[in-house]
Amino acid sequence: MTVLLTCNAVSKAHSHTVLFESLTITVNRGDRTGIIGPNGAGKSTLIRMIAGEEKPDTGEIVSRQSIRIGYVPQIAHYPEKDVLQTVIDVLVAAHYLHTDEERSLAAEVILTKMGFTDMSEIASKLSGGWKKRLDLARALVLDPDVLLLDEPTNHLDIASIVWLENLLLRSKITFILISHDRLFLERVTNRIIELNRAFPKGQFSVDGNYAEFLERRADFLTSLEQYEQGLRSKVRNEVAWLRQSPSARTTKQQARINQAHALQGELQSLKAIKTRPKEEWQFDNAGLQSRRMVSAKNLAKTLDGKQLFKNLDVLLSPGVRLGIAGDNGSGKTTLLRILAGELEPDQGNVKYADGIRIVYFDQHREKLDDNQTLKDCLAPNGDMLEYRGKPIHVNGWARRFHFKQERMLMPVGQLSGGERARILLARLMLQPADVLLLDEPTNDLDIETLEVLEESLLEFPGAVVLITHDRRMLDNVSTQIIGLGCQEEEYYFADVDQWEKAKQRARTKSMKSAQVKPVEELPKKPVKSKLSYKDQQELTAISGKIEAAEKEVARLEGLSEDLTVQADLKQLEQICNALSAAHKQVDSLYHRWQELDNL
């Protein structure tokens, strides 16, 4: 087992808040480590320290000589400059190879694997999901020994998350990732570390995926029961001894006094680990009892020439919880805005019950003032808030969302991404609602907070419509899934898996319909009278040409994955050039076939 790097007794504090102390973690070759823990535990700080972007206050990070580390931060930064960078420019600038030819070739190979087809795209103009892919490509082009990923699934749709899962599973790269996506952790990791100062040594580590981690942690907490009972008995005896009369107090041994205090401290630590208190949240229900809170009939919407959905019916009643699944650009947010009354459908109508109160949560729309204190952000008009018709002090409200008293005067800009997300949820829960429309409320939330949010949504007596890339939350919360992007008027599904299978069937059907019939079947099709004899001959033969061109693409793709070929840069360049030409040939043939078919 080869040790690649070690975090040796590292400690870090921010603004008088200790994140972790004397933390020791060893990373071996082949480790696929997931790091979890409550917001503010220092997960991102630890990753930045390993990447060399921050220094520990104490301790050291020791790595093998000449080790290469690739780092994908939580937020991609590609600001617009005087000279706009293309995606290939970004990778060429990052690469360590010496010649321009080698750097360009390596960059093109990696970008192709990441799904990029246009190497001249401007990096700053990419969507959030494609910027994340570019960040990943920039890290992978370094051929890293260790890859660091900070919340890699944020801003990715479900299809892109599945793509990333497959990429990590196929590769043999050693990686450390921070994620709150439970299904993602379960599928790609072989080791889970929870950072939490409640645990001995500030962490709890298990070799295995997330499901195994949960089992082992449960066993660990259960095993504390008997030990805690025995310890509690010892503490009672020592406390009784400490409380003896003053005359006896002078004869007490200092060592025993110290031991009594140590036992009390250990008991408190055990209680902190075992209880692991969760917040108790409840959305404020406005109390409307109508069975038809929101009724949408025959909805249709087209944006930028793309049909998002049509003939879609939605009925929201008390207890209905609809999850919306779909790839980026499939119309999820558009549908939510139509239900909220912010956008008009092209077809159909939306009717609302009298007196209905709809709360629409859009995490990207509401911006927090970084200079405002946490206290003022939660209660801008004083120390008191109104929740469910009753006054509540801002400090008590903050505690429900796991904010400690000492952080109340801290500027919002110094809080973690997860803490900022909890502020938005705290604001949301003050608003009485009959219908909750939630657009990606889970970004940056830690796993414990996600579970509390799930429970509060399950207990909410009104109706919920939820967009999230967290597949486990969609399945846990939703009574039904609206799945977009299946290319048919099939919208309602029992769970995410059923929607993904329907989408795959639609994709396969679409591919088959695009295929031209075999040559021997073409004469059976009535020949269009407008075609010339030459065009008729070309249409008859084109399917064979397409089949041959696609076989050539498959052959070249197989060669490009060959390790022997990848070791020979000149041969790899020739194959990549040939592959690019083969793709263009396939596109050209399909384009010509469509031209002929439309004559």
Coordinates of C-alpha atoms in Angstrom, one line a residue:
M1 CA 0.0 0.0 0.0
T2 CA 1.6 3.2 -1.2
V3 CA 1.2 6.3 1.0
L4 CA 0.7 9.4 -1.2
L5 CA 0.2 12.1 1.4
T6 CA -0.5 12.5 5.1
C7 CA -2.1 15.3 7.1
N8 CA -0.1 15.1 10.3
A9 CA -1.8 16.5 13.4
V10 CA -3.1 19.6 11.5
S11 CA -5.2 22.3 13.2
K12 CA -7.0 25.2 11.8
A13 CA -9.2 28.1 13.2
H14 CA -11.1 30.9 11.4
S15 CA -12.1 34.0 13.3
H16 CA -11.6 32.5 16.7
T17 CA -13.6 29.4 15.7
V18 CA -11.7 26.1 15.8
L19 CA -12.5 24.0 12.8
F20 CA -10.4 21.0 13.7
E21 CA -7.5 20.1 16.0
S22 CA -4.6 17.6 15.7
L23 CA -6.3 16.0 12.7
T24 CA -4.4 13.1 11.1
I25 CA -5.4 11.6 7.8
T26 CA -3.4 9.3 5.5
V27 CA -4.2 8.9 1.8
N28 CA -3.0 5.7 0.1
R29 CA -2.9 5.0 -3.7
G30 CA -6.3 3.7 -4.8
D31 CA -8.3 5.4 -2.0
R32 CA -11.6 6.9 -3.2
T33 CA -12.4 9.0 -0.1
G34 CA -15.6 10.9 0.6
I35 CA -15.4 13.6 3.3
I36 CA -18.7 14.5 5.1
G37 CA -19.5 16.5 8.2
P38 CA -21.7 19.3 9.4
N39 CA -21.4 22.8 7.8
G40 CA -18.5 24.7 9.3
A41 CA -16.5 21.5 10.2
G42 CA -13.7 22.7 7.9
K43 CA -14.2 20.2 5.0
S44 CA -13.4 22.8 2.2
T45 CA -10.6 24.3 4.3
L46 CA -9.0 20.8 4.6
I47 CA -9.2 20.3 0.9
R48 CA -7.6 23.7 0.2
M49 CA -4.8 22.9 2.6
I50 CA -4.1 19.6 0.8
A51 CA -4.1 21.5 -2.5
G52 CA -1.6 24.0 -1.1
E53 CA -3.9 27.0 -1.2
E54 CA -4.0 27.4 2.6
K55 CA -1.6 26.6 5.4
P56 CA -2.5 24.8 8.6
D57 CA -2.1 26.7 11.9
T58 CA -0.2 23.8 13.4
G59 CA 0.9 20.4 12.0
E60 CA 2.0 19.7 8.5
I61 CA 0.9 18.0 5.2
V62 CA 3.6 15.6 4.0
S63 CA 3.4 14.2 0.4
R64 CA 5.6 12.0 -1.8
Q65 CA 8.2 13.8 -3.8
S66 CA 7.0 15.2 -7.2
I67 CA 3.4 14.3 -6.4
R68 CA 0.8 16.0 -8.7
I69 CA -2.4 17.2 -7.2
G70 CA -5.5 18.2 -9.2
Y71 CA -8.0 20.5 -7.5
V72 CA -11.6 21.2 -8.5
P73 CA -13.0 24.0 -6.3
Q74 CA -16.6 24.3 -5.3
I75 CA -17.2 27.4 -7.5
A76 CA -15.7 27.7 -11.0
H77 CA -14.1 31.1 -11.8
Y78 CA -13.8 32.1 -15.5
P79 CA -14.2 35.9 -15.5
E80 CA -14.5 37.7 -18.8
K81 CA -11.1 39.4 -19.6
D82 CA -9.9 41.6 -22.4
V83 CA -8.9 38.4 -24.2
L84 CA -11.6 35.7 -23.9
Q85 CA -10.2 32.2 -23.2
T86 CA -11.4 29.3 -25.2
V87 CA -11.8 25.9 -23.4
I88 CA -8.7 24.5 -25.1
D89 CA -6.7 27.6 -24.1
V90 CA -7.7 27.0 -20.5
L91 CA -6.3 23.5 -20.6
V92 CA -3.2 24.3 -22.6
A93 CA -2.3 27.0 -20.0
A94 CA -2.7 24.5 -17.2
H95 CA -0.6 21.7 -18.7
Y96 CA 2.9 20.9 -17.6
L97 CA 4.2 19.5 -20.9
H98 CA 6.8 21.6 -22.6
T99 CA 5.9 21.7 -26.3
D100 CA 2.8 23.5 -27.6
E101 CA 2.0 20.5 -29.7
E102 CA 2.0 18.1 -26.8
R103 CA -0.1 20.4 -24.7
S104 CA -2.7 21.0 -27.4
L105 CA -3.1 17.3 -28.1
A106 CA -3.4 16.3 -24.5
A107 CA -6.0 19.1 -24.0
E108 CA -8.1 18.0 -26.9
V109 CA -8.1 14.4 -25.8
I110 CA -9.3 15.3 -22.3
L111 CA -11.9 17.8 -23.5
T112 CA -13.3 15.1 -25.8
K113 CA -13.6 12.7 -22.9
M114 CA -15.4 15.4 -20.9
G115 CA -18.0 15.7 -23.7
F116 CA -16.8 19.0 -25.4
T117 CA -17.3 19.0 -29.1
D118 CA -16.3 22.7 -29.9
M119 CA -12.8 23.4 -28.7
S120 CA -13.3 27.1 -29.5
E121 CA -16.1 27.7 -27.0
I122 CA -15.5 30.7 -24.6
A123 CA -15.0 29.4 -21.1
S124 CA -16.7 32.4 -19.3
K125 CA -19.8 31.9 -21.4
L126 CA -20.4 28.2 -20.4
S127 CA -23.2 27.2 -18.1
G128 CA -22.5 26.3 -14.5
G129 CA -22.5 22.5 -15.3
W130 CA -20.1 22.9 -18.2
K131 CA -17.8 25.1 -16.2
K132 CA -17.7 22.3 -13.7
R133 CA -16.7 19.9 -16.5
L134 CA -14.0 22.3 -17.7
D135 CA -12.6 22.6 -14.1
L136 CA -12.5 18.8 -14.0
A137 CA -10.8 18.7 -17.4
R138 CA -8.2 21.3 -16.2
A139 CA -7.4 19.1 -13.2
L140 CA -7.3 15.8 -15.2
V141 CA -5.0 17.2 -17.9
L142 CA -2.3 17.4 -15.2
D143 CA -2.4 13.6 -14.9
P144 CA -2.7 14.0 -11.1
D145 CA -1.7 11.4 -8.6
V146 CA -4.5 12.7 -6.3
L147 CA -7.7 14.5 -7.4
L148 CA -9.4 16.8 -5.0
L149 CA -13.1 17.5 -5.6
D150 CA -15.1 20.0 -3.6
E151 CA -18.9 19.5 -4.0
P152 CA -18.5 18.2 -7.6
T153 CA -22.2 17.5 -8.1
N154 CA -23.3 21.1 -7.3
H155 CA -25.0 22.7 -10.3
L156 CA -25.0 19.4 -12.3
D157 CA -28.2 17.9 -13.5
I158 CA -28.9 14.2 -12.8
A159 CA -27.6 13.1 -16.2
S160 CA -24.3 14.9 -15.5
I161 CA -24.0 13.4 -12.1
V162 CA -24.4 9.9 -13.5
W163 CA -21.8 10.8 -16.1
L164 CA -19.4 11.9 -13.4
E165 CA -20.1 8.7 -11.4
N166 CA -19.2 6.6 -14.4
L167 CA -16.0 8.7 -15.1
L168 CA -14.7 8.2 -11.5
L169 CA -15.7 4.5 -11.5
R170 CA -13.9 3.8 -14.8
S171 CA -10.7 5.6 -13.8
K172 CA -8.1 4.3 -11.4
I173 CA -7.3 7.7 -10.0
T174 CA -7.0 8.3 -6.3
F175 CA -9.4 11.0 -5.2
I176 CA -10.7 12.9 -2.2
L177 CA -14.1 14.5 -2.6
I178 CA -16.5 16.5 -0.4
S179 CA -20.1 15.7 -1.1
H180 CA -23.6 15.8 0.5
D181 CA -25.1 13.6 -2.3
R182 CA -25.7 10.4 -0.4
L183 CA -26.3 8.2 -3.5
F184 CA -23.2 9.6 -5.2
L185 CA -21.1 8.8 -2.1
E186 CA -22.5 5.3 -2.0
R187 CA -21.6 4.6 -5.6
V188 CA -18.1 6.0 -6.0
T189 CA -16.3 5.9 -2.7
N190 CA -14.4 3.1 -0.9
R191 CA -13.8 5.2 2.2
I192 CA -15.8 7.7 4.2
I193 CA -14.4 10.2 6.8
E194 CA -16.7 12.3 8.9
L195 CA -15.2 15.4 10.3
N196 CA -16.9 16.2 13.6
R197 CA -15.2 17.5 16.8
A198 CA -17.7 15.4 18.8
F199 CA -15.8 12.3 17.8
P200 CA -12.5 11.2 19.3
K201 CA -9.6 12.7 17.3
G202 CA -12.2 14.8 15.5
Q203 CA -13.1 12.2 12.9
F204 CA -14.8 8.9 12.3
S205 CA -13.4 6.9 9.4
V206 CA -14.7 3.7 7.7
D207 CA -13.3 1.7 4.9
G208 CA -16.3 1.2 2.6
N209 CA -19.0 3.1 0.8
Y210 CA -21.6 5.4 2.4
A211 CA -24.1 2.5 3.3
E212 CA -21.3 0.6 5.1
F213 CA -20.3 3.9 6.9
L214 CA -23.8 4.3 8.2
E215 CA -23.9 0.7 9.5
R216 CA -20.5 1.0 11.2
R217 CA -21.3 4.4 12.7
A218 CA -24.6 3.0 14.1
D219 CA -22.7 0.1 15.6
F220 CA -20.2 2.5 17.1
L221 CA -22.9 4.6 18.7
T222 CA -24.7 1.5 20.0
S223 CA -21.5 0.2 21.6
L224 CA -21.2 3.4 23.6
E225 CA -24.4 2.5 25.5
Q226 CA -22.9 -0.1 27.9
Y227 CA -19.7 1.8 28.3
E228 CA -21.6 5.0 29.1
Q229 CA -23.7 3.2 31.7
G230 CA -20.5 2.0 33.5
L231 CA -18.9 5.4 33.2
R232 CA -22.0 7.2 34.6
S233 CA -21.8 4.9 37.7
K234 CA -18.1 5.8 38.1
V235 CA -18.9 9.5 37.7
R236 CA -21.6 9.4 40.4
N237 CA -19.2 7.7 42.8
E238 CA -16.5 10.3 42.1
V239 CA -18.9 13.2 42.4
A240 CA -20.1 11.9 45.8
W241 CA -16.5 11.6 46.9
L242 CA -15.8 15.2 45.8
R243 CA -18.8 16.4 47.9
Q244 CA -17.5 15.0 51.1
S245 CA -17.3 17.4 54.1
P246 CA -14.7 20.2 54.0
S247 CA -12.7 18.5 56.7
A248 CA -12.1 15.5 54.4
R249 CA -11.4 17.7 51.4
T250 CA -7.9 18.6 52.5
T251 CA -6.9 14.9 52.5
K252 CA -8.1 14.2 49.0
Q253 CA -5.4 13.1 46.6
Q254 CA -4.9 15.5 43.7
A255 CA -4.6 12.6 41.3
R256 CA -8.0 11.4 42.2
I257 CA -9.5 14.9 41.8
N258 CA -8.0 15.1 38.3
Q259 CA -9.3 11.7 37.5
A260 CA -12.8 12.7 38.6
H261 CA -12.7 15.7 36.4
A262 CA -11.4 13.7 33.5
L263 CA -14.3 11.1 33.9
Q264 CA -16.8 13.9 33.9
G265 CA -15.3 15.4 30.7
E266 CA -15.4 12.0 29.0
L267 CA -19.0 11.5 29.9
Q268 CA -19.9 14.8 28.4
S269 CA -18.0 13.9 25.2
L270 CA -19.9 10.6 25.0
K271 CA -23.2 12.3 25.3
A272 CA -22.3 14.7 22.5
I273 CA -21.4 11.8 20.2
K274 CA -24.3 9.7 21.1
T275 CA -27.1 12.2 21.0
R276 CA -26.1 14.0 17.8
P277 CA -29.0 16.4 18.2
K278 CA -30.9 17.4 15.1
E279 CA -32.7 20.6 14.4
E280 CA -36.5 20.6 14.6
W281 CA -38.0 22.5 11.6
Q282 CA -41.6 22.9 10.6
F283 CA -42.8 24.9 7.7
D284 CA -45.4 27.5 8.6
N285 CA -48.7 26.2 7.1
A286 CA -51.3 28.8 6.1
G287 CA -54.1 26.2 6.6
L288 CA -56.0 26.2 3.3
Q289 CA -58.0 23.0 3.0
S290 CA -59.0 23.1 -0.7
R291 CA -58.6 19.9 -2.6
R292 CA -57.7 21.9 -5.7
M293 CA -55.1 24.4 -4.5
V294 CA -53.5 24.7 -7.9
S295 CA -55.0 23.2 -11.0
A296 CA -53.0 23.4 -14.3
K297 CA -54.5 22.0 -17.5
N298 CA -53.0 21.2 -20.8
L299 CA -49.8 23.2 -20.2
A300 CA -47.4 23.8 -23.1
K301 CA -44.2 25.9 -23.3
T302 CA -41.6 26.5 -26.0
L303 CA -38.4 28.4 -25.3
D304 CA -35.8 29.4 -28.0
G305 CA -37.6 27.1 -30.5
K306 CA -37.4 24.1 -28.2
Q307 CA -40.7 22.3 -27.1
L308 CA -40.2 21.8 -23.3
F309 CA -43.6 20.1 -22.6
K310 CA -47.1 20.0 -23.9
N311 CA -50.5 18.7 -22.7
L312 CA -49.2 18.6 -19.2
D313 CA -51.7 18.5 -16.3
V314 CA -50.8 19.3 -12.7
L315 CA -53.1 19.1 -9.6
L316 CA -51.8 20.3 -6.2
S317 CA -53.7 19.2 -3.2
P318 CA -52.8 18.9 0.5
G319 CA -50.2 16.2 1.0
V320 CA -49.2 16.1 -2.7
R321 CA -45.4 16.3 -3.1
L322 CA -44.2 16.4 -6.7
G323 CA -40.6 16.1 -7.6
I324 CA -39.5 17.5 -11.0
A325 CA -36.6 15.7 -12.7
G326 CA -35.0 16.6 -16.0
D327 CA -31.7 17.5 -17.6
N328 CA -30.5 21.1 -17.7
G329 CA -32.6 23.0 -20.2
S330 CA -35.5 20.6 -20.0
G331 CA -37.9 23.1 -18.5
K332 CA -37.9 22.4 -14.8
T333 CA -37.6 25.9 -13.5
T334 CA -39.9 27.1 -16.4
L335 CA -42.6 24.8 -15.1
L336 CA -42.1 26.0 -11.5
R337 CA -42.4 29.6 -12.6
I338 CA -45.6 28.9 -14.5
L339 CA -47.1 27.2 -11.4
A340 CA -46.0 30.2 -9.4
G341 CA -47.7 32.6 -11.8
E342 CA -44.5 34.3 -12.8
L343 CA -44.6 33.0 -16.4
E344 CA -47.4 32.5 -18.8
P345 CA -47.7 29.1 -20.6
D346 CA -48.0 29.1 -24.4
Q347 CA -51.1 26.9 -24.0
G348 CA -53.3 25.8 -21.2
N349 CA -54.1 27.7 -17.9
V350 CA -53.4 27.6 -14.2
K351 CA -56.2 28.2 -11.6
Y352 CA -55.6 28.9 -7.9
A353 CA -57.9 28.4 -4.9
D354 CA -59.2 31.6 -3.3
G355 CA -56.8 32.9 -0.6
I356 CA -54.0 30.6 -1.5
R357 CA -50.5 31.4 -0.2
I358 CA -47.7 30.2 -2.4
V359 CA -44.0 30.5 -1.3
Y360 CA -41.4 30.2 -4.1
F361 CA -37.8 29.4 -3.1
D362 CA -35.1 30.2 -5.7
Q363 CA -31.7 30.0 -4.1
H364 CA -30.1 31.8 -7.1
R365 CA -32.4 34.7 -7.0
E366 CA -32.2 35.7 -3.3
K367 CA -28.8 37.3 -2.6
L368 CA -27.3 37.7 0.8
D369 CA -25.4 40.8 1.9
D370 CA -21.9 39.6 2.8
N371 CA -21.4 42.7 5.1
Q372 CA -24.6 42.1 7.1
T373 CA -24.2 40.2 10.4
L374 CA -25.9 36.8 10.8
K375 CA -28.3 38.3 13.4
D376 CA -29.4 41.2 11.1
C377 CA -29.8 38.8 8.2
L378 CA -32.2 36.6 10.2
A379 CA -34.0 39.5 12.0
P380 CA -33.5 42.8 10.1
N381 CA -36.2 44.6 12.2
G382 CA -35.0 43.9 15.7
D383 CA -34.5 41.0 18.1
M384 CA -37.9 39.4 17.7
L385 CA -39.4 37.4 14.9
E386 CA -42.9 36.0 14.3
Y387 CA -43.2 32.3 13.6
R388 CA -46.6 30.6 13.3
G389 CA -48.3 33.6 14.8
K390 CA -46.1 33.7 17.9
P391 CA -43.0 35.9 18.7
I392 CA -39.6 34.2 19.0
H393 CA -36.2 35.7 19.8
V394 CA -33.7 35.7 17.0
N395 CA -31.2 33.7 19.1
G396 CA -33.7 30.9 19.7
W397 CA -34.6 30.9 16.0
A398 CA -30.9 30.7 15.1
R399 CA -30.3 27.8 17.4
R400 CA -33.0 25.8 15.5
F401 CA -30.8 26.1 12.4
H402 CA -27.6 25.1 14.3
F403 CA -26.1 28.6 14.5
K404 CA -24.1 29.1 17.7
Q405 CA -24.4 32.3 19.8
E406 CA -20.8 33.3 19.2
R407 CA -21.5 33.5 15.4
M408 CA -24.5 35.9 15.6
L409 CA -22.4 39.0 15.0
M410 CA -20.2 37.4 12.3
P411 CA -20.5 38.9 8.8
V412 CA -22.4 36.6 6.4
G413 CA -19.5 36.7 4.0
Q414 CA -17.4 34.7 6.5
L415 CA -19.9 31.9 6.7
S416 CA -19.6 28.6 4.8
G417 CA -21.8 27.9 1.8
G418 CA -23.9 25.5 3.8
E419 CA -24.5 28.1 6.6
R420 CA -25.6 30.6 4.0
A421 CA -28.0 28.0 2.6
R422 CA -29.4 27.5 6.1
I423 CA -30.0 31.3 6.4
L424 CA -32.2 31.1 3.2
L425 CA -34.2 28.2 4.7
A426 CA -34.6 30.0 8.0
R427 CA -36.1 32.9 6.1
L428 CA -38.3 30.6 4.1
M429 CA -39.8 28.9 7.1
L430 CA -41.1 32.2 8.5
Q431 CA -43.5 32.6 5.6
P432 CA -46.9 31.0 6.0
A433 CA -47.6 28.8 2.9
D434 CA -50.2 26.4 1.5
V435 CA -47.9 25.5 -1.4
L436 CA -44.1 25.3 -1.4
L437 CA -42.3 25.7 -4.8
L438 CA -38.7 24.8 -4.1
D439 CA -36.0 25.2 -6.8
E440 CA -32.7 23.5 -5.7
P441 CA -33.0 24.1 -1.9
T442 CA -30.4 21.5 -1.2
N443 CA -27.2 23.0 -2.6
D444 CA -24.4 23.2 0.0
L445 CA -26.5 21.7 2.8
D446 CA -24.8 19.0 4.9
I447 CA -26.2 15.5 5.2
E448 CA -27.8 16.0 8.6
T449 CA -29.5 19.2 7.4
L450 CA -30.7 17.4 4.3
E451 CA -32.3 14.7 6.4
V452 CA -34.0 17.3 8.6
L453 CA -35.3 19.2 5.5
E454 CA -36.7 15.9 4.2
E455 CA -38.5 15.2 7.5
S456 CA -40.0 18.8 7.5
L457 CA -41.2 18.4 3.9
L458 CA -42.8 15.0 4.7
E459 CA -44.6 16.6 7.7
F460 CA -45.8 19.7 5.8
P461 CA -49.6 19.4 5.4
G462 CA -49.8 21.5 2.3
A463 CA -48.5 20.8 -1.2
V464 CA -44.8 20.7 -2.3
V465 CA -43.2 20.9 -5.7
L466 CA -39.5 20.2 -5.5
I467 CA -36.6 20.5 -8.0
T468 CA -33.3 19.0 -6.8
H469 CA -30.4 17.1 -8.2
D470 CA -30.4 15.0 -5.0
R471 CA -31.9 11.8 -6.3
R472 CA -32.3 10.2 -2.8
M473 CA -34.2 13.3 -1.6
L474 CA -36.5 13.2 -4.7
D475 CA -37.3 9.6 -4.0
N476 CA -37.7 10.0 -0.2
V477 CA -40.0 13.1 -0.4
S478 CA -42.0 12.8 -3.6
T479 CA -45.3 11.1 -3.9
Q480 CA -44.8 11.3 -7.7
I481 CA -42.1 12.4 -10.1
I482 CA -42.7 14.7 -13.1
G483 CA -40.0 13.7 -15.5
L484 CA -39.2 16.0 -18.4
G485 CA -37.2 15.3 -21.5
C486 CA -38.6 11.9 -22.5
Q487 CA -39.7 13.3 -25.9
E488 CA -43.2 12.0 -25.4
E489 CA -46.3 13.0 -23.4
E490 CA -45.3 10.7 -20.6
Y491 CA -44.7 12.8 -17.5
Y492 CA -45.6 11.0 -14.3
F493 CA -43.3 8.4 -12.7
A494 CA -43.1 6.5 -9.4
D495 CA -39.5 7.3 -8.8
V496 CA -36.3 8.7 -10.4
D497 CA -35.2 5.2 -11.6
Q498 CA -38.4 4.7 -13.6
W499 CA -38.0 8.2 -15.2
E500 CA -34.3 7.4 -16.1
K501 CA -35.4 4.2 -17.8
A502 CA -38.2 6.0 -19.7
K503 CA -35.7 8.6 -20.8
Q504 CA -33.3 5.9 -22.0
R505 CA -36.1 4.2 -23.9
A506 CA -37.0 7.5 -25.6
R507 CA -33.3 8.1 -26.5
T508 CA -33.0 4.6 -28.0
K509 CA -36.3 5.1 -29.9
S510 CA -35.0 8.5 -31.2
M511 CA -31.8 6.9 -32.4
K512 CA -33.6 4.1 -34.2
S513 CA -36.0 6.6 -35.9
A514 CA -33.0 8.5 -37.1
Q515 CA -31.5 5.4 -38.7
V516 CA -32.1 5.0 -42.4
K517 CA -33.6 1.7 -43.4
P518 CA -31.1 -0.9 -44.8
V519 CA -30.3 -0.8 -48.5
E520 CA -32.4 -3.9 -49.3
E521 CA -35.5 -2.3 -47.8
L522 CA -35.3 1.1 -49.5
P523 CA -36.8 0.0 -52.8
K524 CA -40.0 -0.9 -50.9
K525 CA -40.5 2.7 -49.9
P526 CA -42.3 4.8 -52.5
V527 CA -39.8 6.9 -54.3
K528 CA -40.6 10.6 -54.1
S529 CA -41.4 12.0 -57.5
K530 CA -39.5 15.2 -57.0
L531 CA -36.1 13.3 -56.8
S532 CA -34.0 13.1 -59.8
Y533 CA -32.6 9.7 -60.8
K534 CA -29.2 10.7 -59.4
D535 CA -30.7 11.8 -56.1
Q536 CA -32.7 8.6 -55.9
Q537 CA -29.5 6.5 -56.4
E538 CA -27.7 8.6 -53.7
L539 CA -30.6 8.2 -51.2
T540 CA -30.6 4.4 -51.8
A541 CA -26.9 4.1 -51.1
I542 CA -26.5 6.6 -48.3
S543 CA -27.5 4.2 -45.4
G544 CA -24.6 1.9 -46.3
K545 CA -22.3 4.9 -46.2
I546 CA -23.6 6.0 -42.8
E547 CA -23.2 2.5 -41.4
A548 CA -19.6 2.3 -42.7
A549 CA -18.7 5.7 -41.3
E550 CA -20.2 4.9 -37.9
K551 CA -18.1 1.7 -37.8
E552 CA -15.0 3.7 -38.5
V553 CA -15.8 6.1 -35.7
A554 CA -16.2 3.1 -33.3
R555 CA -12.9 1.6 -34.5
L556 CA -11.0 4.9 -34.0
E557 CA -12.5 5.5 -30.6
G558 CA -11.4 2.1 -29.5
L559 CA -7.8 2.8 -30.7
S560 CA -7.8 6.2 -28.8
E561 CA -8.4 4.3 -25.6
D562 CA -5.5 1.9 -26.2
L563 CA -2.7 2.5 -23.6
T564 CA 0.0 1.7 -26.2
V565 CA -1.4 4.3 -28.5
Q566 CA -1.8 6.8 -25.7
A567 CA 1.9 6.4 -24.9
D568 CA 2.9 7.4 -28.5
L569 CA 1.9 11.1 -28.9
K570 CA 2.4 11.2 -32.7
Q571 CA 0.3 8.1 -33.3
L572 CA -2.4 9.4 -30.8
E573 CA -2.5 12.7 -32.7
Q574 CA -3.0 10.9 -36.0
I575 CA -5.8 8.9 -34.6
C576 CA -7.5 11.9 -33.0
N577 CA -7.3 13.8 -36.3
A578 CA -8.8 10.8 -38.1
L579 CA -11.5 10.5 -35.4
S580 CA -12.4 14.1 -35.8
A581 CA -12.7 13.7 -39.6
A582 CA -14.8 10.5 -39.2
H583 CA -17.3 12.4 -36.9
K584 CA -17.5 15.1 -39.5
Q585 CA -18.2 12.5 -42.2
V586 CA -21.0 11.0 -40.2
D587 CA -22.6 14.4 -39.6
S588 CA -22.2 15.3 -43.2
L589 CA -23.9 12.1 -44.4
Y590 CA -26.8 12.5 -42.0
H591 CA -27.2 16.1 -43.1
R592 CA -27.3 15.0 -46.7
W593 CA -29.8 12.2 -46.0
Q594 CA -32.1 14.8 -44.4
E595 CA -31.8 17.1 -47.4
L596 CA -32.7 14.3 -49.7
D597 CA -35.5 13.0 -47.6
N598 CA -37.1 16.5 -47.5
L599 CA -37.0 17.0 -51.3

